[in-house]
Every structure is written in C-alpha cells, then in structure tokens.
Coordinates of C-alpha atoms in Angstrom, one line a residue:
X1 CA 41.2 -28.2 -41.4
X2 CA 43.7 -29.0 -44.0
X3 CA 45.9 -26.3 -42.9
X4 CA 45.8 -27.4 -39.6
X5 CA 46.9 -31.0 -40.1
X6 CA 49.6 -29.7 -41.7
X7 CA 51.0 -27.9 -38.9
X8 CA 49.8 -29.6 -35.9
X9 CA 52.9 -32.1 -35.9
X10 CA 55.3 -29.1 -35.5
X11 CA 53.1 -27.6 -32.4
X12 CA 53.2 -31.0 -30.8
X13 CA 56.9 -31.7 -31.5
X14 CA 57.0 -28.2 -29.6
X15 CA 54.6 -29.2 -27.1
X16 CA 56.8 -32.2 -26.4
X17 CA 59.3 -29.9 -25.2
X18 CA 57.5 -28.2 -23.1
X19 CA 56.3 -31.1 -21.3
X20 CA 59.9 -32.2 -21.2
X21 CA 61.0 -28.7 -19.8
X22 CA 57.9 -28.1 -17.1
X23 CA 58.2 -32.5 -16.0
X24 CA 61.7 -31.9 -14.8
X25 CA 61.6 -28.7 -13.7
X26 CA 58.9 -30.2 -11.3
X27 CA 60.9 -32.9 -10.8
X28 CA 64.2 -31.2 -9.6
X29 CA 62.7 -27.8 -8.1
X30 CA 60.1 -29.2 -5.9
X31 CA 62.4 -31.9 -3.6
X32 CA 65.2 -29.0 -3.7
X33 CA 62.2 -26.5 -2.6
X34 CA 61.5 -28.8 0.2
X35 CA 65.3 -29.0 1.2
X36 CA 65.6 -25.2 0.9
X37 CA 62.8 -24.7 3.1
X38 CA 63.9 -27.2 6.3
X39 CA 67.4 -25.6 5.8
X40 CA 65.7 -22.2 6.4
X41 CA 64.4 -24.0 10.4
X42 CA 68.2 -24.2 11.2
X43 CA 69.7 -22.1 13.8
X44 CA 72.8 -21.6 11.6
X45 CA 72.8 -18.1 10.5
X46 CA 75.3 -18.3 7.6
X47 CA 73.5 -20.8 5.6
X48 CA 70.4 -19.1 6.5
X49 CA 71.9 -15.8 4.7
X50 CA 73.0 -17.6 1.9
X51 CA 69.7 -19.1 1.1
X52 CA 67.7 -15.8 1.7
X53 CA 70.4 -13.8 -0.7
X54 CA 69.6 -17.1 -3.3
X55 CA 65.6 -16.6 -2.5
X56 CA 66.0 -12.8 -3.1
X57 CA 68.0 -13.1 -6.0
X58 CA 65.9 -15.6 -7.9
X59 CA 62.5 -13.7 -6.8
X60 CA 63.6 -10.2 -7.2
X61 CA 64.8 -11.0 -11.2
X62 CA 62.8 -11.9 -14.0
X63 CA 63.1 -15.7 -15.0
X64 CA 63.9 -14.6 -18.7
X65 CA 66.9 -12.8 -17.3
X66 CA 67.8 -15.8 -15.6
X67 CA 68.2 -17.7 -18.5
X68 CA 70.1 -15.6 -20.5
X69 CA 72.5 -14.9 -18.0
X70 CA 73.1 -18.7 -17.4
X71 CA 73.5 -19.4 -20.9
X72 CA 75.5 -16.2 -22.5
X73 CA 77.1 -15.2 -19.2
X74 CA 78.1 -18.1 -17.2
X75 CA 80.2 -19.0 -20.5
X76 CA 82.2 -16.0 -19.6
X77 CA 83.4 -17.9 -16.4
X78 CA 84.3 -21.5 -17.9
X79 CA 80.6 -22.6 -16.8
X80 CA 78.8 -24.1 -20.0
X81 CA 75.6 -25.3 -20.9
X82 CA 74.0 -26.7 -23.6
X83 CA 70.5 -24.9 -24.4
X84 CA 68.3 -27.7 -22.9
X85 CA 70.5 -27.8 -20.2
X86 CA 70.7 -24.2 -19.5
X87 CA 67.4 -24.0 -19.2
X88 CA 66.3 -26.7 -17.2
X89 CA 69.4 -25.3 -14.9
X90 CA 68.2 -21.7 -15.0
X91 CA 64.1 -23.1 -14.4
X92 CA 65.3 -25.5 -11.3
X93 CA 66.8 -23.2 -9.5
X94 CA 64.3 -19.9 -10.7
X95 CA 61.3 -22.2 -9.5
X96 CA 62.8 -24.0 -6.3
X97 CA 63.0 -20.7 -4.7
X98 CA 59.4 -19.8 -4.8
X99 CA 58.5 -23.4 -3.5
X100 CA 61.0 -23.1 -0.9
X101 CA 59.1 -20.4 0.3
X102 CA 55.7 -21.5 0.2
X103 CA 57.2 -24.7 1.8
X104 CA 58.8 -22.5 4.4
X105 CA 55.5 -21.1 5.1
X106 CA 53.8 -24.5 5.4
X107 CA 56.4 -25.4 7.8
X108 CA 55.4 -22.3 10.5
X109 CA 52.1 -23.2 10.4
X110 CA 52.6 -27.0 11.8
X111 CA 52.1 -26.5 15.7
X112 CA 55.0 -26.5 18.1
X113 CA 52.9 -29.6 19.9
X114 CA 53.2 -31.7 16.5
X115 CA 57.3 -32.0 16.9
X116 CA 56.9 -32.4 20.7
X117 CA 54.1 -35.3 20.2
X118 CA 56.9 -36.6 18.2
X119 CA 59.6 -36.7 20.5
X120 CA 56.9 -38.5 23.1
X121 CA 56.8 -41.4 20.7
X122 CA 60.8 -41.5 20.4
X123 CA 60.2 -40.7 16.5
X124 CA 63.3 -39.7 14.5
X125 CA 63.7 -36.2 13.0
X126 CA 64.0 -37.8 10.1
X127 CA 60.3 -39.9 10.5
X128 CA 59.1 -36.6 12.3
X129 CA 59.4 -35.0 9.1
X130 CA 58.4 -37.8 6.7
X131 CA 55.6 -39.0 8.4
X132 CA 54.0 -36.2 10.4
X133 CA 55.4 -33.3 9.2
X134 CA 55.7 -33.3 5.8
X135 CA 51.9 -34.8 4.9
X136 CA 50.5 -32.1 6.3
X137 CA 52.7 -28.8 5.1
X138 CA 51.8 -30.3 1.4
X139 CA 48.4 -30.2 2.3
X140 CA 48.4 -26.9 3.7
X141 CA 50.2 -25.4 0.4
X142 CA 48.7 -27.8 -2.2
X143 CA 46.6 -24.5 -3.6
X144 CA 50.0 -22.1 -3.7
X145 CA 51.7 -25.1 -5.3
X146 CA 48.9 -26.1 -7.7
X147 CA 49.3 -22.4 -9.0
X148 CA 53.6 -22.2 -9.1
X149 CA 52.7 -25.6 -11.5
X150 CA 50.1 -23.6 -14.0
X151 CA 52.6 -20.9 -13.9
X152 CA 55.4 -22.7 -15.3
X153 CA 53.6 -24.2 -18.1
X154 CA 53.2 -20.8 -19.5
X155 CA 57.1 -19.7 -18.2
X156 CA 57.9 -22.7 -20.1
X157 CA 57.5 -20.2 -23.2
X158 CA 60.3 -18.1 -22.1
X159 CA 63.4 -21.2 -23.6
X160 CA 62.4 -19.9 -27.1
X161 CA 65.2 -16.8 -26.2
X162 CA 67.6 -19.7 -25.7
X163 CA 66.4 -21.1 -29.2
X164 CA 64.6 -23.9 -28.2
X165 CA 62.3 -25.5 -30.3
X166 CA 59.1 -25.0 -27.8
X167 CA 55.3 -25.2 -28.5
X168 CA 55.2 -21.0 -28.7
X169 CA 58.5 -21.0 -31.0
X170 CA 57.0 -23.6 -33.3
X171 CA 53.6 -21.7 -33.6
X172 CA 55.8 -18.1 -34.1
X173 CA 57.5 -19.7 -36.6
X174 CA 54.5 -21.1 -38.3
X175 CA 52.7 -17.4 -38.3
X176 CA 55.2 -16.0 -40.1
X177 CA 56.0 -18.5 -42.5
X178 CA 52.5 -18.7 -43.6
X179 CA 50.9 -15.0 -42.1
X180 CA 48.4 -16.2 -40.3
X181 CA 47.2 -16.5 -37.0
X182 CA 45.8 -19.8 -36.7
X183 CA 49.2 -21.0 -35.0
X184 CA 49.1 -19.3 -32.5
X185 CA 45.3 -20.4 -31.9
X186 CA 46.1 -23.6 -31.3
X187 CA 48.7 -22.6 -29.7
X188 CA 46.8 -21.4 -27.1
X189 CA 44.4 -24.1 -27.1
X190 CA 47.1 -26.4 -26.2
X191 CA 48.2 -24.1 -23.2
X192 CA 44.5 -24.3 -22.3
X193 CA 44.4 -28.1 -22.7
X194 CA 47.4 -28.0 -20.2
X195 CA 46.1 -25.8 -17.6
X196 CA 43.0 -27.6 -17.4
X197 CA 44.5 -30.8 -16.8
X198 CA 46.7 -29.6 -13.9
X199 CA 43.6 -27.7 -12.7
X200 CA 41.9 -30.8 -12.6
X201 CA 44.7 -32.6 -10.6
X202 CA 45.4 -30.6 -8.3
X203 CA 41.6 -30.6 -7.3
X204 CA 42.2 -34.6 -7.2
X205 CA 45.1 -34.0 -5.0
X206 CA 43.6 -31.4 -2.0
X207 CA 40.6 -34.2 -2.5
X208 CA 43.4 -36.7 -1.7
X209 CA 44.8 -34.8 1.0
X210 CA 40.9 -34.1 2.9
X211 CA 41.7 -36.9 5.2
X212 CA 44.0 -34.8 6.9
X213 CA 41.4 -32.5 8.6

C-alpha cells in the first residue's frame, strides 16, 4: 500500500492528461463529425470527393501513424506543432472521420417524409435539422458513438510516441524504474474506472433519448 501511494500521484498527473486529450478530442471531432456528415447529403460532387478521400485516408491508416506523421512530418512542410497540439490535431481529425460516418449513416435512415413534414410547416433547413433531424440521428447512433467514446480512452494511450506525459507513459516509466508490475495494474484499473463510467452514461443517455420512440 505504501508503494502504491507513492506512485499513484504520477498515474493521476498522467491520468489528467488523458482526460484532457480524450475531453477535447470529443469536443472538436464530434460537431466536425456532424458537419462532415451533412456535407456528405450535398449534391456537390467535388466536396463530396474530397471528404470521402479524407474519410478513407483517416480510416484506412492507423491513428499512431497519424500522429507521427503530423508531428515529425508536417515540420518538413513549415506546418508545426507543439506535442499537445499535435496530438489533439492528429486525434480530431483521426476520430471526426469515424463519427462522420456513423453520423452519415444516422442521416439515411431519417425518412424522406420527416424533411417533407418539415417543409409543410415552413421550417428552415437550418430548424429542420436542429429540431427534427438531428434529435433523432443521435439517437439512432448513440450505441456506435457510445463505443468510438470507449475507444478513444484507450487510443488516448497512443500520445506517449509523441512523449507525452499520459496515464500509460507514467505507469511504463514507473515499471521500469522500480521492476514491477504494479504500475501498470493500476494502470489498468484506471482505464477500467474510465470505461465504466462512459458505459454507465451512455446507458443514461439512450435512457434520455427513449422518448423518441
């Protein structure tokens, strides 16, 4: 117990990060998800090119790639980041393209009759979407989205390569400091801790979301 007093402040200082990492990638990736997906309704066959080659690229390459590429490569070009900001950059954009498509597919479910209801009431496009729209599409992907949000916690391990002082970096560094594998114990009672908290709200959230049947 002693042994793990002593190290727990350096797992949560590392566990702050992570927080700080996975609460803005949410924050960013999710509204530009949402974006990516409505651009994907337009007729405009350019942009819809565009975001498919951005959707492929960001799909089809792993997310540790990603963000040494935006870090070490970008550089190469006159495009710098900091570390943090490299890899909230490289997270955004990895994890806004897998939103945008479970978006996309919440979209095309939505009946054709909901948009023409709409026009019958002389709604905007913009209320269309905000108020009829929109509510139910989250509903209808709350599950796929719940699980994107698990999965970044643990992605949120990947920043170490960037040399970010993380929750897994801190425990790492703890293990071989003192050769043991307590660290990374906790370590993954943490990420359990995590997991079942977001577990838990997504359930409140699909609860939430009931009244839309």
């Amino acid at each position: 117990m002693d042994y793990i007093l002593e190290i727990m402040p350096a797992l949560l200082d590392g566990a702050i990060m992570t927080l700080k990492v996975f609460i803005f990638t949410l924050l960013g990736s999710i509204p530009l998800g949402i974006l990516v997906a409505f651009a994907l309704q337009t007729n405009f066959k350019p942009l819809n090119f565009l975001i498919n080659i951005y959707i492929w690229l960001m799909r089809g390459t792993p997310l540790l790639l990603q963000l040494i590429f935006v870090f070490y490569g970008l550089p190469l070009i006159g495009i710098v980041f900091e570390r943090y900001d490299a890899a909230l950059f490289a997270f955004i954009l990895n994890y806004a393209a897998y939103f945008a498509e479970i978006f996309r597919g919440g979209i095309q479910s939505i009946p054709e009759g909901q948009y023409e209801a709409a026009k019958v009431l002389r709604l905007t496009r913009f209320q269309t979407v905000s108020r009829i729209i929109l509510p139910q599409v989250i509903k209808v992907v709350l599950p796929s989205i719940g699980n994107e949000v698990i999965n970044l916690v643990k992605d949120t391990s990947l920043i170490y390569v960037l040399g970010l002082g993380d929750l897994l970096r801190a425990g790492k560094i703890a293990m071989s400091r003192d050769v043991s594998l307590l660290p990374l114990v906790l370590v993954g009672v943490i990420y359990l801790l995590l997991t079942a908290i977001l577990t838990l709200a997504a359930k409140k959230l699909e609860k939430h979301y009931q009244y839309y049947k």
